[in-house]
Coordinates of C-alpha atoms in Angstrom, one line a residue:
M1 CA 117.7 106.6 68.4
K2 CA 119.6 103.4 68.8
T3 CA 119.7 101.5 72.1
K4 CA 123.3 100.8 72.9
V5 CA 122.9 98.7 76.0
N6 CA 121.7 95.1 76.0
V7 CA 118.5 95.4 78.1
E8 CA 117.1 92.4 80.0
L9 CA 114.8 92.6 83.0
K10 CA 116.6 90.5 85.6
S11 CA 115.0 91.8 88.8
L12 CA 111.7 93.3 89.7
S13 CA 111.2 95.3 92.9
F14 CA 108.1 95.8 94.9
M15 CA 107.6 98.5 97.5
I16 CA 105.3 96.3 99.7
T17 CA 104.7 98.9 102.5
D18 CA 105.4 102.4 103.6
C19 CA 105.4 101.4 107.2
C20 CA 108.8 101.5 109.0
N21 CA 110.0 101.4 112.6
L22 CA 112.8 103.9 111.9
K23 CA 112.9 107.5 110.7
C24 CA 116.0 107.7 108.5
I25 CA 117.0 111.2 107.7
F26 CA 117.4 110.5 104.0
C27 CA 114.3 108.2 103.4
S28 CA 113.1 108.7 99.9
R29 CA 109.7 107.3 100.7
N30 CA 109.0 109.3 103.9
A31 CA 108.3 105.9 105.6
L32 CA 107.0 106.1 109.2
S33 CA 105.6 103.7 111.8
S34 CA 102.2 105.5 111.5
N35 CA 102.0 104.6 107.8
K36 CA 99.8 101.6 107.2
Q37 CA 99.7 101.0 103.4
Y38 CA 100.5 97.4 102.3
M39 CA 100.7 96.0 98.9
D40 CA 98.1 93.3 98.1
P41 CA 99.8 89.9 97.6
K42 CA 97.3 89.2 94.8
F43 CA 98.7 92.1 92.8
I44 CA 102.2 90.9 93.3
K45 CA 101.2 87.5 91.9
E46 CA 99.5 89.0 88.9
Q47 CA 102.5 91.1 88.0
I48 CA 105.0 88.1 88.4
T49 CA 102.6 85.9 86.4
E50 CA 102.5 88.4 83.5
T51 CA 106.2 89.3 83.6
I52 CA 107.7 85.8 83.5
R53 CA 105.9 85.2 80.2
W54 CA 108.2 87.6 78.5
A55 CA 111.1 88.4 80.9
K56 CA 113.0 85.1 80.4
K57 CA 116.0 86.4 82.3
L58 CA 114.0 87.4 85.4
E59 CA 115.8 85.9 88.4
T60 CA 115.0 87.9 91.5
I61 CA 112.1 89.6 93.2
N62 CA 113.2 92.5 95.5
L63 CA 111.0 93.4 98.5
S64 CA 111.4 96.8 100.0
G65 CA 109.5 99.4 101.9
G66 CA 109.3 100.9 104.4
E67 CA 110.4 97.9 106.3
P68 CA 109.3 94.7 104.5
F69 CA 109.1 92.6 107.7
L70 CA 106.2 94.8 108.8
H71 CA 103.9 93.6 106.1
P72 CA 101.2 91.5 107.8
Q73 CA 101.0 89.1 104.8
L74 CA 104.7 88.6 104.3
E75 CA 104.4 84.8 104.4
E76 CA 101.8 84.9 101.6
I77 CA 104.2 87.0 99.5
F78 CA 107.0 84.5 100.1
K79 CA 104.8 81.7 99.2
I80 CA 103.8 83.3 95.9
I81 CA 107.4 84.1 94.9
H82 CA 108.6 80.7 95.9
S83 CA 105.9 79.0 93.7
F84 CA 107.5 80.7 90.7
G85 CA 111.0 79.4 91.6
L86 CA 112.4 83.0 91.8
N87 CA 114.9 84.3 94.3
V88 CA 113.8 86.7 97.0
R89 CA 116.0 89.6 98.1
I90 CA 114.9 91.7 101.1
N91 CA 116.0 95.2 101.7
T92 CA 115.8 95.6 105.5
N93 CA 117.1 97.6 108.4
G94 CA 118.0 94.3 110.1
L95 CA 115.9 94.7 113.3
F96 CA 113.5 91.8 112.7
F97 CA 115.7 88.8 112.7
N98 CA 114.0 86.8 115.4
K99 CA 113.2 83.1 115.8
K100 CA 109.7 83.5 114.2
N101 CA 111.1 85.3 111.2
F102 CA 114.0 82.9 110.8
E103 CA 111.6 80.0 110.7
L104 CA 109.6 81.8 108.0
L105 CA 112.7 82.6 105.9
D106 CA 114.0 79.1 106.1
K107 CA 110.6 77.7 105.1
Y108 CA 110.6 79.6 101.8
N109 CA 114.4 79.4 101.3
V110 CA 114.9 83.2 101.6
K111 CA 118.6 83.8 101.9
L112 CA 119.4 87.1 100.2
F113 CA 119.4 90.3 102.1
T114 CA 120.6 93.9 101.8
I115 CA 120.9 95.3 105.3
S116 CA 121.4 99.0 106.0
L117 CA 124.3 100.0 108.1
D118 CA 125.6 103.5 107.8
S119 CA 128.6 103.7 110.2
S120 CA 130.8 101.6 112.4
K121 CA 130.1 104.2 115.1
R122 CA 127.0 103.5 117.1
E123 CA 126.1 107.1 117.7
V124 CA 126.4 108.0 114.0
H125 CA 124.3 105.2 112.7
D126 CA 121.6 105.7 115.4
K127 CA 121.5 109.4 114.5
I128 CA 121.0 108.7 110.8
R129 CA 118.4 106.0 111.4
G130 CA 116.5 108.0 114.0
L131 CA 116.4 105.3 116.7
E132 CA 118.8 104.9 119.7
G133 CA 120.0 101.4 120.0
S134 CA 119.4 100.5 116.3
F135 CA 123.1 100.0 115.6
D136 CA 123.5 97.2 118.2
K137 CA 120.3 95.4 117.0
T138 CA 121.2 95.7 113.4
V139 CA 124.7 94.3 114.0
D140 CA 123.3 91.5 116.0
G141 CA 120.9 90.7 113.2
I142 CA 123.8 90.6 110.7
K143 CA 125.8 88.3 112.8
K144 CA 122.8 85.9 113.1
C145 CA 122.3 85.9 109.4
V146 CA 125.9 85.2 108.7
N147 CA 125.9 82.3 111.1
K148 CA 122.9 80.9 109.2
G149 CA 124.8 81.1 105.9
Y150 CA 122.6 83.8 104.4
K151 CA 124.1 86.0 101.6
I152 CA 124.4 89.5 103.2
F153 CA 125.2 92.8 101.5
I154 CA 125.7 95.7 103.9
K155 CA 124.4 98.9 102.3
A156 CA 125.5 102.4 103.4
T157 CA 123.9 105.6 102.2
I158 CA 126.6 108.3 102.3
G159 CA 126.0 111.9 103.4
K160 CA 128.0 114.5 105.4
D161 CA 127.2 112.7 108.7
N162 CA 129.1 109.5 107.8
V163 CA 131.3 110.1 104.8
D164 CA 134.4 110.2 107.1
D165 CA 133.4 106.8 108.6
V166 CA 132.9 104.7 105.5
L167 CA 136.4 103.1 105.3
D168 CA 136.1 102.0 108.9
L169 CA 132.6 100.7 108.2
V170 CA 133.9 98.5 105.4
K171 CA 136.7 97.1 107.6
F172 CA 134.0 96.5 110.3
A173 CA 131.8 94.7 107.7
N174 CA 134.7 92.5 106.8
T175 CA 135.1 91.4 110.4
L176 CA 131.4 90.4 110.4
G177 CA 131.9 88.0 107.5
V178 CA 129.3 89.4 105.2
Y179 CA 129.2 88.5 101.5
G180 CA 129.5 92.1 100.2
F181 CA 129.3 95.8 100.7
S182 CA 127.7 98.6 98.7
F183 CA 127.3 102.3 99.0
S184 CA 125.6 105.2 97.3
R185 CA 125.2 108.9 97.9
I186 CA 122.1 110.5 99.3
I187 CA 119.6 111.6 96.7
P188 CA 117.8 114.8 97.9
I189 CA 114.2 113.6 97.7
G190 CA 111.7 112.6 100.4
R191 CA 113.1 113.4 103.9
A192 CA 116.4 114.3 102.3
C193 CA 114.9 117.0 100.0
F194 CA 116.7 119.7 102.0
N195 CA 120.0 117.9 102.0
N196 CA 122.8 120.3 101.5
D197 CA 125.7 117.9 100.8
E198 CA 126.2 119.3 97.3
N199 CA 129.3 121.3 98.0
K200 CA 133.0 121.1 97.1
S201 CA 134.2 119.8 100.5
F202 CA 131.7 117.0 100.7
I203 CA 132.1 115.9 97.1
K204 CA 135.9 115.7 97.5
K205 CA 135.5 113.6 100.6
Y206 CA 133.0 111.4 98.9
L207 CA 135.3 110.7 95.9
T208 CA 138.3 110.2 98.1
M209 CA 136.2 107.8 100.2
G210 CA 135.3 105.8 97.1
S211 CA 138.9 105.4 96.1
L212 CA 139.9 104.2 99.5
V213 CA 137.0 101.7 99.8
T214 CA 137.5 100.2 96.3
K215 CA 141.2 99.6 97.0
Y216 CA 140.6 98.1 100.5
I217 CA 137.9 95.7 99.2
E218 CA 140.6 94.1 97.0
T219 CA 142.4 92.9 100.1
T220 CA 139.2 91.1 101.3
N221 CA 136.9 88.3 100.1
M222 CA 134.0 90.7 100.0
E223 CA 132.1 91.7 96.8
L224 CA 131.7 95.4 96.2
L225 CA 128.7 96.9 94.6
V226 CA 128.9 100.6 93.7
D227 CA 125.6 102.1 92.8
D228 CA 127.1 105.4 91.7
P229 CA 127.6 106.0 87.9
L230 CA 130.6 108.2 88.8
R231 CA 132.6 105.2 89.9
H232 CA 134.9 105.7 87.0
I233 CA 136.3 108.8 88.8
F234 CA 137.3 106.9 92.0
D235 CA 137.2 103.1 91.4
Y236 CA 140.7 102.1 90.5
R237 CA 139.5 99.0 88.8
V238 CA 137.6 101.1 86.2
K239 CA 140.6 103.4 86.0
K240 CA 142.8 100.5 85.0
F241 CA 140.3 99.6 82.3
L242 CA 140.4 103.2 81.0
D243 CA 144.2 103.1 81.0
Q244 CA 143.8 100.6 78.1
K245 CA 142.3 103.4 76.0
P246 CA 139.1 101.5 75.0
N247 CA 136.7 103.0 72.4
L248 CA 134.2 104.6 74.8
E249 CA 131.6 104.7 72.1
N250 CA 131.4 100.9 72.5
V251 CA 131.4 100.8 76.3
W252 CA 128.2 100.9 78.3
G253 CA 128.2 101.3 82.1
G254 CA 127.2 103.6 84.9
C255 CA 123.5 104.4 85.4
T256 CA 121.4 101.2 85.1
A257 CA 118.0 103.0 85.3
G258 CA 115.6 101.3 82.9
C259 CA 118.1 98.7 81.8
K260 CA 118.1 95.8 84.3
F261 CA 115.2 96.3 86.7
L262 CA 112.0 98.1 87.5
Y263 CA 110.5 99.3 90.8
I264 CA 106.7 99.1 91.5
R265 CA 105.4 101.5 94.1
L266 CA 102.4 101.1 96.3
D267 CA 100.2 103.3 94.1
K268 CA 101.1 100.9 91.2
T269 CA 103.2 103.4 89.4
V270 CA 106.5 102.2 88.0
I271 CA 109.9 103.9 88.3
A272 CA 113.1 103.0 86.5
C273 CA 115.2 103.5 89.6
T274 CA 114.4 103.5 93.3
A275 CA 115.4 107.2 93.5
I276 CA 113.7 108.5 90.3
N277 CA 110.4 110.0 91.5
E278 CA 109.2 110.6 87.9
P279 CA 107.2 107.4 86.9
C280 CA 107.9 105.7 83.6
G281 CA 104.5 104.0 83.6
D282 CA 101.4 103.2 85.5
L283 CA 100.1 99.7 86.1
N284 CA 96.6 101.1 86.7
K285 CA 96.5 102.0 83.0
E286 CA 99.0 99.7 81.2
S287 CA 101.0 96.5 81.5
L288 CA 104.5 96.1 82.7
Y289 CA 105.4 94.6 79.3
N290 CA 104.2 97.8 77.6
I291 CA 106.2 100.0 80.1
W292 CA 109.4 98.0 79.6
H293 CA 109.2 98.0 75.8
N294 CA 107.5 101.2 75.0
S295 CA 108.0 103.8 77.7
K296 CA 109.5 107.0 76.1
Q297 CA 111.4 107.7 79.3
I298 CA 113.0 104.3 79.4
E299 CA 114.0 104.5 75.8
E300 CA 115.7 107.8 76.4
L301 CA 117.5 106.4 79.5
R302 CA 118.8 103.5 77.4
T303 CA 120.2 105.7 74.6
R304 CA 121.6 108.7 76.6
D305 CA 121.5 110.7 73.3
N306 CA 119.4 113.4 75.0
L307 CA 121.6 114.1 78.0
K308 CA 122.0 117.8 78.5
G309 CA 124.8 120.2 79.5
K310 CA 128.2 118.7 80.1
C311 CA 126.8 115.2 80.7
G312 CA 125.5 115.3 77.1
K313 CA 128.8 116.4 75.7
C314 CA 131.0 114.1 77.8
S315 CA 133.2 111.5 76.1
K316 CA 132.2 109.1 79.0
K317 CA 128.5 109.4 78.7
Y318 CA 128.1 105.8 77.7
L319 CA 130.5 104.6 80.4
C320 CA 128.8 106.8 83.0
G321 CA 125.7 108.8 82.1
G322 CA 125.6 110.5 85.4
C323 CA 123.1 109.7 88.1
R324 CA 119.7 110.5 86.5
A325 CA 118.0 110.4 89.9
Y326 CA 120.4 113.0 91.3
A327 CA 120.0 115.2 88.2
L328 CA 116.2 115.1 88.5
A329 CA 116.3 115.9 92.2
T330 CA 118.7 118.8 91.8
T331 CA 117.9 120.3 88.4
G332 CA 114.3 119.2 87.9
D333 CA 115.4 117.6 84.7
L334 CA 115.9 113.8 84.4
F335 CA 118.4 114.4 81.7
G336 CA 120.2 117.3 83.3
E337 CA 123.8 117.5 84.7
D338 CA 125.0 115.4 87.6
Q339 CA 126.4 118.1 89.9
F340 CA 128.8 115.6 91.6
C341 CA 130.9 115.2 88.5
Q342 CA 134.2 117.0 88.3
S343 CA 133.6 118.0 84.7
V344 CA 130.4 119.8 85.6
G345 CA 132.4 122.3 87.6
M346 CA 131.7 121.6 91.3
L347 CA 135.3 120.8 91.8

């Protein structure tokens, strides 16, 4: 098999805790306030030390959870990453932007954040996040971060509860002055394992929403990050590219699992995407170098030659590839069909 994509590890993600003050209905980690696992900063240092020796393009360390701000040794983690001259990006619910934490962030020059906000409607966001009042606190945190000049991406996870609100959310995000907006669909794992959004009505709404959002973003100064490989169906920018009739055998896009980043979980297993529950390696047994260069799963993700069903036969498999996390969650096969795609037959 020949790898078609140019692979370079540019970011490395650490799940530093499974503790969280919210109870989001779609949480893939089943994070709870009662969970008390925390990643050892020494382990993080060991992995970064080893990785920068061979990953010459590594730029960013992503910290996620749970809620990263609940890690009792967060300053030590910042200090370690700062010593390597790498950027830190924090994926957070936005509820911990207080004076003490701002002082800590400024001390280590941490200015990159992805903040979860799922609706411009207070009651919808609070329902999804499982905490009354979370909307107001998150929005307040976003405003404070923008005022300090931090680079903020608002991230929305889309399900049946908020799919009708997303365009209004993007417009609201624009009024907040954030750097960018991103969205992705719910993957039915963790607390969302019984999610029933896979139906014609929801998929049509989701694809329509994607089209409206991508068009609106062009009227703003915001950046748009679409995590969904099926963006070629609804993103008019990709459609314009396809109108030029490129040779799709020479185009690589869509699913980035195993191509640009890796995600290290608390148990030291490694996954190629935050929503792929099937590990591609185990740092208890092997090095990150070996996983990145020799994992059979990662090799197959990079070639897409073994995609099954209509995804495998599709002329756009190198442009798209389907969401491998969604395929695994819904079919039990990492290389199965992505049921959201029109060609698979849901629509």
